CSV table of C-alpha atoms in Angstrom, one decimal:
chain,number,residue,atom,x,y,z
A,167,UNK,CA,0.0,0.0,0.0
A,168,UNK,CA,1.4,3.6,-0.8
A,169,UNK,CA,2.3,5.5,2.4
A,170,UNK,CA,-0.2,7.8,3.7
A,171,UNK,CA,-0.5,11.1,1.4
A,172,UNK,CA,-0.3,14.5,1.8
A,173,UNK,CA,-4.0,15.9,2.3
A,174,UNK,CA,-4.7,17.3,-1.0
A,175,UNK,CA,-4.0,14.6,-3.0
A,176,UNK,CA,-5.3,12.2,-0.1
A,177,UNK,CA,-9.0,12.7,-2.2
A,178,UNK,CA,-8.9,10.4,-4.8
A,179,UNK,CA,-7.4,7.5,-2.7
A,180,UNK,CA,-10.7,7.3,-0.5
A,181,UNK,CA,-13.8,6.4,-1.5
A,182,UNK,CA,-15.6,9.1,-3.5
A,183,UNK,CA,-18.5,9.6,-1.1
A,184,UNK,CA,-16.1,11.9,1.7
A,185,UNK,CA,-14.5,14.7,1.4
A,186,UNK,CA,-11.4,13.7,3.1
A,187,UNK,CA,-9.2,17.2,3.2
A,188,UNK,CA,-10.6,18.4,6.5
A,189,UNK,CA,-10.7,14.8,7.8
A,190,UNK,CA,-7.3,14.2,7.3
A,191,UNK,CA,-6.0,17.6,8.4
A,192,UNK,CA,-7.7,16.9,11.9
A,193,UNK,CA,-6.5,14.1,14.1
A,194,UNK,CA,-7.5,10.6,14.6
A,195,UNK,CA,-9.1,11.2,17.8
A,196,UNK,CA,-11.3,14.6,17.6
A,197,UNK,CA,-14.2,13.7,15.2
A,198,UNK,CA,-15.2,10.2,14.8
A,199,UNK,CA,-18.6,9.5,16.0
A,200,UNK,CA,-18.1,5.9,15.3
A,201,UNK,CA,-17.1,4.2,18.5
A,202,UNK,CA,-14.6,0.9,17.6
A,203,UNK,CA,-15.4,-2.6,18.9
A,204,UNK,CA,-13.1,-5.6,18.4
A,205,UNK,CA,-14.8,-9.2,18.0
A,206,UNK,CA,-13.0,-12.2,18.0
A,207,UNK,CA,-14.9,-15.6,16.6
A,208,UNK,CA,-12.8,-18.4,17.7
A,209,UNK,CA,-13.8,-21.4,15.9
A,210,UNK,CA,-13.2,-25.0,17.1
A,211,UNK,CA,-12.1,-27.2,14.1
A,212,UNK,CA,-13.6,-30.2,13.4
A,213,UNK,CA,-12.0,-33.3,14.8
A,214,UNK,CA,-14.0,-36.1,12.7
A,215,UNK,CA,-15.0,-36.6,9.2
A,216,UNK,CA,-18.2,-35.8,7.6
A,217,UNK,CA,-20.3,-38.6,6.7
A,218,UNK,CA,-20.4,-39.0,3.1
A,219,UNK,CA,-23.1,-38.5,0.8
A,220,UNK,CA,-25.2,-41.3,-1.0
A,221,UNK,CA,-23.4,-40.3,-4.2
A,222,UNK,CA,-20.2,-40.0,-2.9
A,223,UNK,CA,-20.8,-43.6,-0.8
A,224,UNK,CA,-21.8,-45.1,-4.3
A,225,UNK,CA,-18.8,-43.6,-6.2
A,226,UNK,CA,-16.7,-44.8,-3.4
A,227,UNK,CA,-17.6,-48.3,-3.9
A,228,UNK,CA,-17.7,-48.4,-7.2
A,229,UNK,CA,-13.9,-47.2,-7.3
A,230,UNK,CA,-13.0,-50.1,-5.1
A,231,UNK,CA,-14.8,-52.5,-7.2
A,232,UNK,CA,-12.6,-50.9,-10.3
A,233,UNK,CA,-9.6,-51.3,-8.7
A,234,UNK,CA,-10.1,-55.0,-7.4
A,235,UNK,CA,-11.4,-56.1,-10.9
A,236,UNK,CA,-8.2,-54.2,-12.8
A,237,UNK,CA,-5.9,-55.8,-9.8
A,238,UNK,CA,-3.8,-58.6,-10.0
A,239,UNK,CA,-3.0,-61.8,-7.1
A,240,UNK,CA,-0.8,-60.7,-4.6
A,241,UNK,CA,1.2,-63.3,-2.9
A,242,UNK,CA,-0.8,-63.9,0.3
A,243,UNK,CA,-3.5,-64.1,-2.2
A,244,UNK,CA,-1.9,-66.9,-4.5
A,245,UNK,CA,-1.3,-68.5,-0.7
A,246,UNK,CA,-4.5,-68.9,0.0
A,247,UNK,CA,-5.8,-70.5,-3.6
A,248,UNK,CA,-2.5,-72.8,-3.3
A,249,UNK,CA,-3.5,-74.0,0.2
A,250,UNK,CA,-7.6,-74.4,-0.6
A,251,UNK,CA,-5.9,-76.7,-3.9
A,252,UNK,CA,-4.1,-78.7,-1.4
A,253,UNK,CA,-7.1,-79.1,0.7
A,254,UNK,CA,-9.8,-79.9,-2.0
A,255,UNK,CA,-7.1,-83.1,-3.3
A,256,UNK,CA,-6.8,-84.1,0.4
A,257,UNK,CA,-10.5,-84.4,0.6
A,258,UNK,CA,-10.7,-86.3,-2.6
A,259,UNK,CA,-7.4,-88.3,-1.5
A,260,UNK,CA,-5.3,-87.6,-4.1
A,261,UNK,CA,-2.4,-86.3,-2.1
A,262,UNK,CA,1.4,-88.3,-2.1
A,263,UNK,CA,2.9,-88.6,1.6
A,264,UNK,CA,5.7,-86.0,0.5
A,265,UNK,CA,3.5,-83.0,0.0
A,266,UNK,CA,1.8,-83.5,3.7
A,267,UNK,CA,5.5,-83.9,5.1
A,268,UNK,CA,5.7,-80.0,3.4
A,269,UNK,CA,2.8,-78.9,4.7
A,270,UNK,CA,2.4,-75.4,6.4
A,271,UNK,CA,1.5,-75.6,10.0
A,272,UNK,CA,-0.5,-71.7,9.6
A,273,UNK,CA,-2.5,-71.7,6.2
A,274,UNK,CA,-3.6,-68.4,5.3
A,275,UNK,CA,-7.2,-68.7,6.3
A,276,UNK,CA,-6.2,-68.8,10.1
A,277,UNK,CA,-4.3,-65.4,9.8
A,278,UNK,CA,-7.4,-63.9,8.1
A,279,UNK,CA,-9.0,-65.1,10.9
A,280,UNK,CA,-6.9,-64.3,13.5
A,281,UNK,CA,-6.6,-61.0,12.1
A,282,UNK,CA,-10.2,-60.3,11.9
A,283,UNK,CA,-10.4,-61.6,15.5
A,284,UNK,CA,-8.3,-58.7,16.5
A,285,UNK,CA,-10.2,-55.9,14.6
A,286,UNK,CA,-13.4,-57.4,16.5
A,287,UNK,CA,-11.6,-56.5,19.9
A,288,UNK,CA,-10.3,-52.6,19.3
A,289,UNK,CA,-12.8,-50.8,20.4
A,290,UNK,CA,-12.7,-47.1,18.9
A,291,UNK,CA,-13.7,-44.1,20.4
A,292,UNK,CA,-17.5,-42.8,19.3
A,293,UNK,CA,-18.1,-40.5,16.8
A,294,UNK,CA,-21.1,-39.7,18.8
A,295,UNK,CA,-20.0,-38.5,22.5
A,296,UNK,CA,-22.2,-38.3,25.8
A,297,UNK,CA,-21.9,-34.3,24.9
A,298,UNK,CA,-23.7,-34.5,22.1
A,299,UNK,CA,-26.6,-37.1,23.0
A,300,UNK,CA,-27.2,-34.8,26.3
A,301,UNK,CA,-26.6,-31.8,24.1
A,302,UNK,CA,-24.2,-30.2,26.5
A,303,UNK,CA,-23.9,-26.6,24.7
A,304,UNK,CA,-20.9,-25.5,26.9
A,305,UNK,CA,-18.4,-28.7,25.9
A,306,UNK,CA,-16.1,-28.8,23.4
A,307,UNK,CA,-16.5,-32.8,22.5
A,308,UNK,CA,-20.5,-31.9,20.9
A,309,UNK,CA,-20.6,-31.9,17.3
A,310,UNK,CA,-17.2,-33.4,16.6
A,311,UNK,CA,-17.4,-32.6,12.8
A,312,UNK,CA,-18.2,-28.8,12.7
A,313,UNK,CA,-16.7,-25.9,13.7
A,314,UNK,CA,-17.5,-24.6,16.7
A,315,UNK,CA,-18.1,-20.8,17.8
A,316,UNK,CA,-17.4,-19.1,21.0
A,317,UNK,CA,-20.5,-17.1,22.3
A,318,UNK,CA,-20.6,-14.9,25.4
A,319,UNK,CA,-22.9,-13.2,27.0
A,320,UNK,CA,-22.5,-9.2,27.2
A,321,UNK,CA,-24.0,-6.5,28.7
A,322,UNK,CA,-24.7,-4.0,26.1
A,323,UNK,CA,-26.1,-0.7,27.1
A,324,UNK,CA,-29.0,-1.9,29.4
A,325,UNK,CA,-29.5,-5.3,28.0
A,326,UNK,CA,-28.1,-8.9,27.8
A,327,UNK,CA,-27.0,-10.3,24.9
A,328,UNK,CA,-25.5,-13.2,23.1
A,329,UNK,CA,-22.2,-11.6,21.1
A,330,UNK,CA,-19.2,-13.0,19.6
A,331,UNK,CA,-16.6,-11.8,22.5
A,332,UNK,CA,-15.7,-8.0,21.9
A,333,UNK,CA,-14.5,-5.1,23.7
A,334,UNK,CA,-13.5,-1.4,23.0
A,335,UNK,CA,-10.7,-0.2,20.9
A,336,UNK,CA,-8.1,1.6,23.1
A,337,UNK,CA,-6.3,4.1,20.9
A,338,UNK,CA,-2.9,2.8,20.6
A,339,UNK,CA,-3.3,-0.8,19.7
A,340,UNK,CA,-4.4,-2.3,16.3
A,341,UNK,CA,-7.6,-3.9,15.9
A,342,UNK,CA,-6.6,-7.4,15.8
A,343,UNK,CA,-4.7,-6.7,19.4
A,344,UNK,CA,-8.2,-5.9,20.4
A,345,UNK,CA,-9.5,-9.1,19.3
A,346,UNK,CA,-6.8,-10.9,21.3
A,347,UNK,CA,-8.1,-8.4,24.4
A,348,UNK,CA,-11.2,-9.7,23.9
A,349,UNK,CA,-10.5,-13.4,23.6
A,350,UNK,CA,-8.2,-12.6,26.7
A,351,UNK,CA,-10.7,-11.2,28.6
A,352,UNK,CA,-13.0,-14.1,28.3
A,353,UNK,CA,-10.8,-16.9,28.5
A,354,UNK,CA,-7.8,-16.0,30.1
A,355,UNK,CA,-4.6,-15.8,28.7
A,356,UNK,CA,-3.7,-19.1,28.4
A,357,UNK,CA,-5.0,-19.6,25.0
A,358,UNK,CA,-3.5,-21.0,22.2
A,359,UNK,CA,-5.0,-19.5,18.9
A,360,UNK,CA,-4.1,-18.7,15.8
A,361,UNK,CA,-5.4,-15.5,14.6
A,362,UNK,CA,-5.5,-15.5,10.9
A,363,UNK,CA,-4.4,-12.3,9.5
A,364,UNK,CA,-4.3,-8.8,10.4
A,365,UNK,CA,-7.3,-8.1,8.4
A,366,UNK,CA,-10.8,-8.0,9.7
A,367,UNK,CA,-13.0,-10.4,7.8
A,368,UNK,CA,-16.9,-8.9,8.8
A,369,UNK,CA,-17.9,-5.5,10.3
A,370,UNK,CA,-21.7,-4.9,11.7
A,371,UNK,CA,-22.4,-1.3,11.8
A,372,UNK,CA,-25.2,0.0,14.6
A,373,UNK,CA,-26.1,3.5,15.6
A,374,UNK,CA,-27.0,3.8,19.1
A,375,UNK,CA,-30.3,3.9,20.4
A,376,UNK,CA,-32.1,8.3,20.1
A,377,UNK,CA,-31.7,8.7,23.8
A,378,UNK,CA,-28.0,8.0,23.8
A,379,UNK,CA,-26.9,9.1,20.5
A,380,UNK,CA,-25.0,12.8,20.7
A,381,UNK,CA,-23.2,14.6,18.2
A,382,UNK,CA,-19.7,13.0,18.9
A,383,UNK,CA,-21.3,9.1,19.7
A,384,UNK,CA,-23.5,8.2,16.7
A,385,UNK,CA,-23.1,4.4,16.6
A,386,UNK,CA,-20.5,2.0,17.0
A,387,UNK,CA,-19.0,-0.5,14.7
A,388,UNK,CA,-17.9,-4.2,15.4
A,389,UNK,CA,-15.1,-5.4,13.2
A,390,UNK,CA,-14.9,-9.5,13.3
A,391,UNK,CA,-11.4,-11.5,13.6
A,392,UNK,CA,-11.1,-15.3,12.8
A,393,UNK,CA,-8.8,-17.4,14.9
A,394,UNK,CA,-8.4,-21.1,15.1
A,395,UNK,CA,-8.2,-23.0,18.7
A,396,UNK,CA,-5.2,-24.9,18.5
A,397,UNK,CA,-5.1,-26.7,21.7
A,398,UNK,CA,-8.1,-28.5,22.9
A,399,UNK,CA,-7.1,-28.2,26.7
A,400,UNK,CA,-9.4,-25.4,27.7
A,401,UNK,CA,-9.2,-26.7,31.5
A,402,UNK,CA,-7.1,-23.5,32.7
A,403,UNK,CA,-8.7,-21.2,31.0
A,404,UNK,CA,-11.1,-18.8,33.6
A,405,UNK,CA,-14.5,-18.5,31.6
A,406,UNK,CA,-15.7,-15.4,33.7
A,407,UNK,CA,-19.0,-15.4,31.7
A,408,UNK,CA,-21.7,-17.3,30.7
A,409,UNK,CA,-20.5,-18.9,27.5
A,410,UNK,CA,-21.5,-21.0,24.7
A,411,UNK,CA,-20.2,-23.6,21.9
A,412,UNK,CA,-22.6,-23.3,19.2
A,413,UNK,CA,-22.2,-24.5,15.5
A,414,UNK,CA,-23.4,-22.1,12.4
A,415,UNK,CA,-26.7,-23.5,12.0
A,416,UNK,CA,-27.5,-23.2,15.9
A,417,UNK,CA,-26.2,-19.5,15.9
A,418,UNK,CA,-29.7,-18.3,14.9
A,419,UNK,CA,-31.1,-19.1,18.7
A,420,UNK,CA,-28.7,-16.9,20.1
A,421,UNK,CA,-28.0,-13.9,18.1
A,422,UNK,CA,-30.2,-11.2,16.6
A,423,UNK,CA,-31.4,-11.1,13.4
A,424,UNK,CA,-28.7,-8.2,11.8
A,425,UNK,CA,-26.1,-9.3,13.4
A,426,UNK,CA,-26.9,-12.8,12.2
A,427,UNK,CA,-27.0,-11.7,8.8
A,428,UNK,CA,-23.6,-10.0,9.3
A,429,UNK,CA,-21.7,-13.0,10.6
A,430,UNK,CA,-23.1,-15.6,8.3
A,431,UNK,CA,-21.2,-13.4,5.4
A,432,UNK,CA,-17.9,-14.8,6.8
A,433,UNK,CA,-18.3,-18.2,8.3
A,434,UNK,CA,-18.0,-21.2,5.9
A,435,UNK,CA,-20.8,-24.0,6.3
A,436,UNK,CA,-19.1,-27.0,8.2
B,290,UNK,CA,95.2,-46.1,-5.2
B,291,UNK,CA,96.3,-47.0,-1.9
B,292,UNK,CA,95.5,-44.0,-0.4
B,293,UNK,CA,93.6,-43.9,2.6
B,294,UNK,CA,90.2,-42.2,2.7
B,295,UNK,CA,88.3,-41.0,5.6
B,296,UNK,CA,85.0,-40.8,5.5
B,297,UNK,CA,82.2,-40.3,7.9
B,298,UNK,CA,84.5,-41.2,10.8
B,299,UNK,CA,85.1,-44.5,8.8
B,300,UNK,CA,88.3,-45.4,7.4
B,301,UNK,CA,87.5,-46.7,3.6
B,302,UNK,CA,90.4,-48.2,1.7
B,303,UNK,CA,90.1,-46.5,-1.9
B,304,UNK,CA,88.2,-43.9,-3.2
B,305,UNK,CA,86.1,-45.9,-5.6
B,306,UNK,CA,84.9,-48.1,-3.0
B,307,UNK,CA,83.7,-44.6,-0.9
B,308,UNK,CA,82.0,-43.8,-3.8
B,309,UNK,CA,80.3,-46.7,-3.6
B,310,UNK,CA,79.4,-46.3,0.1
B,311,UNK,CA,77.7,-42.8,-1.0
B,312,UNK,CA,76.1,-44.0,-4.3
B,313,UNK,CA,75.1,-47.3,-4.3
B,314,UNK,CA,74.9,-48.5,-7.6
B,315,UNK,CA,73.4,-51.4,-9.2
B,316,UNK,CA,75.2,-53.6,-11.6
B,317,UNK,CA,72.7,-53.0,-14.7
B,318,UNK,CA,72.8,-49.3,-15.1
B,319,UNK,CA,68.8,-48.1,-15.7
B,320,UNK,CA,67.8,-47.6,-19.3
B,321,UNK,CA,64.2,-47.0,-19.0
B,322,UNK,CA,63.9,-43.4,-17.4
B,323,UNK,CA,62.8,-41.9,-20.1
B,324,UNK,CA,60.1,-44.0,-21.6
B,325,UNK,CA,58.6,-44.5,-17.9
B,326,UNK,CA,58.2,-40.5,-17.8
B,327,UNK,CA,57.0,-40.7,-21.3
B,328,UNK,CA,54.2,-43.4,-20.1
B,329,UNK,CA,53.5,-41.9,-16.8
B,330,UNK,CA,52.4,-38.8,-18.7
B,331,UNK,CA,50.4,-40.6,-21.2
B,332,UNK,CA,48.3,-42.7,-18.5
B,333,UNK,CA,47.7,-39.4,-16.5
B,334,UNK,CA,46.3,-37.9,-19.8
B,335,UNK,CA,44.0,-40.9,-20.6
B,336,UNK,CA,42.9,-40.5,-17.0
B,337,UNK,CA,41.8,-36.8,-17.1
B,338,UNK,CA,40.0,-37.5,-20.2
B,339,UNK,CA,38.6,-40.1,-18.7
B,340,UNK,CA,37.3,-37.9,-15.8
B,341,UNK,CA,36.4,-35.0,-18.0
B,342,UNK,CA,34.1,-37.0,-20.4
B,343,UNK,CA,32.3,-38.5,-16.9
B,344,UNK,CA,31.8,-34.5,-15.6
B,345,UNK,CA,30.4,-33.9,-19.0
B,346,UNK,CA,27.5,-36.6,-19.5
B,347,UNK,CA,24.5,-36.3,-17.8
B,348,UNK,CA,24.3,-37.4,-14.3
B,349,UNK,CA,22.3,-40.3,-13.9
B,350,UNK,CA,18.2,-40.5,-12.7
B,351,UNK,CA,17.5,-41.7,-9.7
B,352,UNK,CA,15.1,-44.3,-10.5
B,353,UNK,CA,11.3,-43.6,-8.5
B,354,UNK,CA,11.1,-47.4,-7.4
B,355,UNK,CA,7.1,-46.3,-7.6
B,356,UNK,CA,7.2,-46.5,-10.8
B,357,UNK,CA,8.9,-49.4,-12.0
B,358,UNK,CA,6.4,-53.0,-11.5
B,359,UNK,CA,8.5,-55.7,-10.9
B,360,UNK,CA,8.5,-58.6,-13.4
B,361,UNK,CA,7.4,-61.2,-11.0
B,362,UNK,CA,3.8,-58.9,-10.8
B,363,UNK,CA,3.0,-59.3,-15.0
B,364,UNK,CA,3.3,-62.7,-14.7
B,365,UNK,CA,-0.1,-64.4,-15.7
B,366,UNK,CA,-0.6,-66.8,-13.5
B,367,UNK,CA,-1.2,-63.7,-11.6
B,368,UNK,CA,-4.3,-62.3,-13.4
B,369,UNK,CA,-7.6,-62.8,-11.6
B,370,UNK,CA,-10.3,-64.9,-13.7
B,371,UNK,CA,-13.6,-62.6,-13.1
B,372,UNK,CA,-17.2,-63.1,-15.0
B,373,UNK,CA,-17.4,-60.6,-17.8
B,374,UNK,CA,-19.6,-57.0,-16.8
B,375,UNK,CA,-23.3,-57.4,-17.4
B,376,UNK,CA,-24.9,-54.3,-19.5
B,377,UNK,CA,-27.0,-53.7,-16.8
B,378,UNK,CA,-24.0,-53.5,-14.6
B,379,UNK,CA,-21.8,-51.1,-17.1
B,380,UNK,CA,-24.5,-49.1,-17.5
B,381,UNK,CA,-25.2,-48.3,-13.9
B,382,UNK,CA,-21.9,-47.6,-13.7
B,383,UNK,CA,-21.9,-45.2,-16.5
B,384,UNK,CA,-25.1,-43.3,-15.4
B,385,UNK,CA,-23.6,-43.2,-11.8
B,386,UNK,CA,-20.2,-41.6,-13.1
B,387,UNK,CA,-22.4,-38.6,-14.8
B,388,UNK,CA,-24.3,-38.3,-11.5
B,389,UNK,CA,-21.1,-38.0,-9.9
B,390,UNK,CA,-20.2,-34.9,-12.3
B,391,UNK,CA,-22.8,-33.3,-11.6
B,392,UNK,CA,-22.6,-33.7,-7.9
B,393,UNK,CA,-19.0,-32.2,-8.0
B,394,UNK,CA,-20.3,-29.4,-10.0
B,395,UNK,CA,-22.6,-28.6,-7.6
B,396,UNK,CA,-20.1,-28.9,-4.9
B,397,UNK,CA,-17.2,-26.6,-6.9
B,398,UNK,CA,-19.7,-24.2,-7.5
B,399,UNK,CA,-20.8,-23.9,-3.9
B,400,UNK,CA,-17.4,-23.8,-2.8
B,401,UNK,CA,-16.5,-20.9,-4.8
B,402,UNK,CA,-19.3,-18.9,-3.7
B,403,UNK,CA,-18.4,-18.9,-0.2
B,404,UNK,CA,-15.2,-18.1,-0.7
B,405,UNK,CA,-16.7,-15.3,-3.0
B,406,UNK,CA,-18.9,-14.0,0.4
B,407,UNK,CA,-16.1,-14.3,2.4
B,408,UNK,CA,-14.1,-11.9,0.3
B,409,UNK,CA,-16.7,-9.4,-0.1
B,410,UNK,CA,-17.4,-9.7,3.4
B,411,UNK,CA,-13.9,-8.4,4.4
B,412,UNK,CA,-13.5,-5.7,1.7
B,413,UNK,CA,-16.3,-4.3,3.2
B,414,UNK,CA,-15.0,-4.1,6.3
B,415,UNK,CA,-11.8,-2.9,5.2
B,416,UNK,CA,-13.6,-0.2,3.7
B,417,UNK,CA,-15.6,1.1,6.3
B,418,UNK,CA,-12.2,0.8,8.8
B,419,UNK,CA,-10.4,3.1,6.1
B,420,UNK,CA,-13.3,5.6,6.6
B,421,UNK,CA,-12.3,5.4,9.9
B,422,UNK,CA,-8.6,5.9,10.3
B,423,UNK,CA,-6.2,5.7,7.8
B,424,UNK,CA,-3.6,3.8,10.3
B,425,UNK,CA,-5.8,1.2,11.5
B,426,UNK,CA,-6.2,0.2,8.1
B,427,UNK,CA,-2.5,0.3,7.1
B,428,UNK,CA,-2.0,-2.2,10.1
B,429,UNK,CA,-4.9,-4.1,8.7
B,430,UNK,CA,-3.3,-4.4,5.7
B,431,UNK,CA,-0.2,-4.9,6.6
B,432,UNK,CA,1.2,-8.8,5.6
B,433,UNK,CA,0.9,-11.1,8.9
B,434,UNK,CA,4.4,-12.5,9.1
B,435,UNK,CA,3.5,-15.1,12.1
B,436,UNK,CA,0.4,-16.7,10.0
B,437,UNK,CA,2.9,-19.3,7.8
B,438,UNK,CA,4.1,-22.0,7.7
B,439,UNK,CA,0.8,-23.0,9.0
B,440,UNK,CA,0.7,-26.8,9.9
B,441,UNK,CA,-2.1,-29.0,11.2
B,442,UNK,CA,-3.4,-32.6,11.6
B,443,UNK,CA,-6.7,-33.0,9.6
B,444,UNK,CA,-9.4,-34.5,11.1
B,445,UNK,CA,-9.7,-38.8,11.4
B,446,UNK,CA,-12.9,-41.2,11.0
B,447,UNK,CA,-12.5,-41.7,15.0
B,448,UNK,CA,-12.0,-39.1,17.7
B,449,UNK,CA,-8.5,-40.4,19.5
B,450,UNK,CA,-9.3,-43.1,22.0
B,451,UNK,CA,-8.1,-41.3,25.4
B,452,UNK,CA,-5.4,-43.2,27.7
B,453,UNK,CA,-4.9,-45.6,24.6
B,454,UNK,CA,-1.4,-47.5,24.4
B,455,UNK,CA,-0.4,-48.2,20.9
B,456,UNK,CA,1.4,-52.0,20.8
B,457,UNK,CA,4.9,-52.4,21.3
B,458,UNK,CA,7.4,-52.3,18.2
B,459,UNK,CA,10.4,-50.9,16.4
B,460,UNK,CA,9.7,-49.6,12.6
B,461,UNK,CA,12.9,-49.9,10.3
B,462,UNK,CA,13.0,-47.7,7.3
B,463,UNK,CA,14.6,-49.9,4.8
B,464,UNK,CA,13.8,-47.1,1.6
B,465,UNK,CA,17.1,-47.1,-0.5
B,466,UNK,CA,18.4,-43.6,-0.6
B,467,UNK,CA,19.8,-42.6,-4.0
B,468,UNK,CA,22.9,-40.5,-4.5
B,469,UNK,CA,23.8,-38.4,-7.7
């Protein structure tokens, strides 16, 4: 980006709506009516697959029924046809006394077997915890295959509501170190996330209700940052509000309508 | 001669004999000094030609063992003896393959709409934040040094099985490394 110009030419690099001359020549501070927020969404990565689709299950197994058919026998496999030979002439005595001295003590059937005995007993973990069957909206084991949002509850003005964490832009720090604030604030600093990028990726824009607004406090605007979790250990983290785990589709309980609309725009469906 | 010669401390008895003491000769004198030299040279030469026309060809492939099937796989006792594809059954699989196109279509085209929204989405809000202060948005814009390499395990079928003890064993790597 070009460094920052002097004010007279500085009005064809913004946007044609403003007159920028006397906005630059002031300073940052004096006249924005806009108050600055800083929301950080901190998503929870899926863990598990997604189950497949009935097309994709059908393609699947047709492509494994394309690669057996264009295969060839691999040696285990020529094992097994030489040792059911063997058997079928024993049954129909036709075997000499030298072959039996020869004979294999394992044939290849018992090691399938054996094999398959072993599968039987590993018992994998469920792709469906006790979180999700009890719907447990504050763990972090529901919905192991979506992403998972953090929701807190804030007091804004006089009322309660469900938000994406934010808190107030200090001058002096960048937006995205606001983001961490907020995060911080929440859930302590012993987080480990990765914020991607320096750039905001949504903004919702609100002006203040008429008995509040003044001259200098029109509205305020939220500006969203992403961040993965990277560790799943949230055990020392101090959650000092109410808080909530929610996926994208269950998002519409809790938040309002604009604001919904707002924060869809950025978050992929998973 | 008679004379007495002293040499080193040691008393020789004639001076051709203390020649001999500090030369030692042999009885054939050497003829072949020369055309030793003149070999030498010429093996030396053949030698650096030697080396200089290995420098100059191409240095060999390593061979991706991938790649290469070995013989004992195309022999034909090897081939599997399955029944021949009904019609029925090649065209289900023909109609099923078109499905799938489409499908993936679909899919693409969904894909690249969301990223499409998501891009919108924060041009807009890079817009509005330049509306508010010019140096907010320069540190918006600013490259994020810390974001790559970015590495992470994608997701399995299973969750991991918690307190679960893999079985005991050593794995040996026996890949053959190449060497140019």
């Amino acid at each position: 980006m070009a460094a920052p110009l002097a004010p007279g030419s500085a009005r064809w690099v913004c946007s044609a709506r403003w007159v920028c001359s006397a906005r630059w020549a002031c300073s940052a501070a004096a006249e924005r009516p806009w108050r600055l927020f800083g929301a950080m969404c901190l998503l929870r990565l899926p863990r598990i697959t997604q189950p497949l689709e009935k097309e994709e299950e059908e393609v699947a197994a047709l492509m494994e029924q394309l690669e057996l058919e264009k295969s060839h026998y691999s040696d285990h496999e020529i094992r097994k046809l030489e040792e059911e030979e063997q058997l079928r002439r024993k049954k129909e005595s036709l075997y000499d006394e030298d072959e039996a001295r020869g004979q294999t003590v394992i044939m290849a059937q018992d090691l399938e077997e054996k094999w398959e005995q072993k599968f039987l007993r590993f018992k994998a973990a469920p792709r469906i915890t006790d979180a999700d069957k009890s719907n447990d909206r504050k763990s972090l084991n529901r919905k192991l295959d979506s992403n998972l949002m953090l929701l807190v509850k804030q007091k804004i003005g006089n009322q309660e509501l469900w938000l994406l964490p934010q808190v107030e832009w200090q001058p002096g720090e960048t937006l995205r170190s606001t983001a961490e604030r907020a995060m911080a604030t929440f859930l302590g600093d012993h987080i480990q996330a990765k914020v991607l990028g320096n750039a905001p990726y949504g903004i919702y824009k609100y002006k203040f209700p008429r008995a509040i607004r003044t001259e200098n406090n029109v509205g305020a605007k939220v500006f969203f940052f992403k961040a993965y979790l990277q560790s799943s250990d949230l055990s020392q983290a101090e959650l000092k509000a109410d808080y909530l785990w929610v996926t994208k589709k269950e998002l519409g309980d809790y938040l309002k309508s604009e604001y919904l609309k707002k924060v869809n725009r950025f978050l992929l469906d998973l | 001669m008679g004379k007495k010669v002293k040499v080193a401390g040691v008393e020789l008895k004639d001076k051709i004999s203390s020649l001999i003491y500090y030369f030692p000769c042999r009885a054939q004198p050497k003829k072949k000094k020369k055309v030793d030299v003149k070999k030498e040279q010429a093996q030396k030469e053949r030698m650096k030609k030697k080396l200089k026309k290995l420098e100059k060809a191409a240095p060999e492939l390593i061979p991706i063992e991938d790649f290469i099937t070995p013989l004992k796989y195309s022999e034909s006792s090897r081939m599997r003896s399955l029944p021949a594809l009904s019609p029925q059954e090649s065209e289900r699989r023909v109609l099923l393959l078109k499905k799938w196109c489409l499908f993936k279509q679909k899919q693409d085209e969904a894909e690249k709409k969301a990223i499409k929204g998501l891009v919108e989405s924060q041009q807009e809000a890079l817009r509005e934040l330049r509306l508010e202060s010019e140096e907010l948005y320069q540190a918006a814009v600013r490259r994020d040094e810390g974001l790559f390499p970015f590495q992470r395990d994608g997701p399995t079928y299973t969750p991991p099985l918690p307190g679960y003890d893999p079985p005991e064993g050593k794995c040996i790597d026996i890949t053959k490394v190449y060497t140019q």
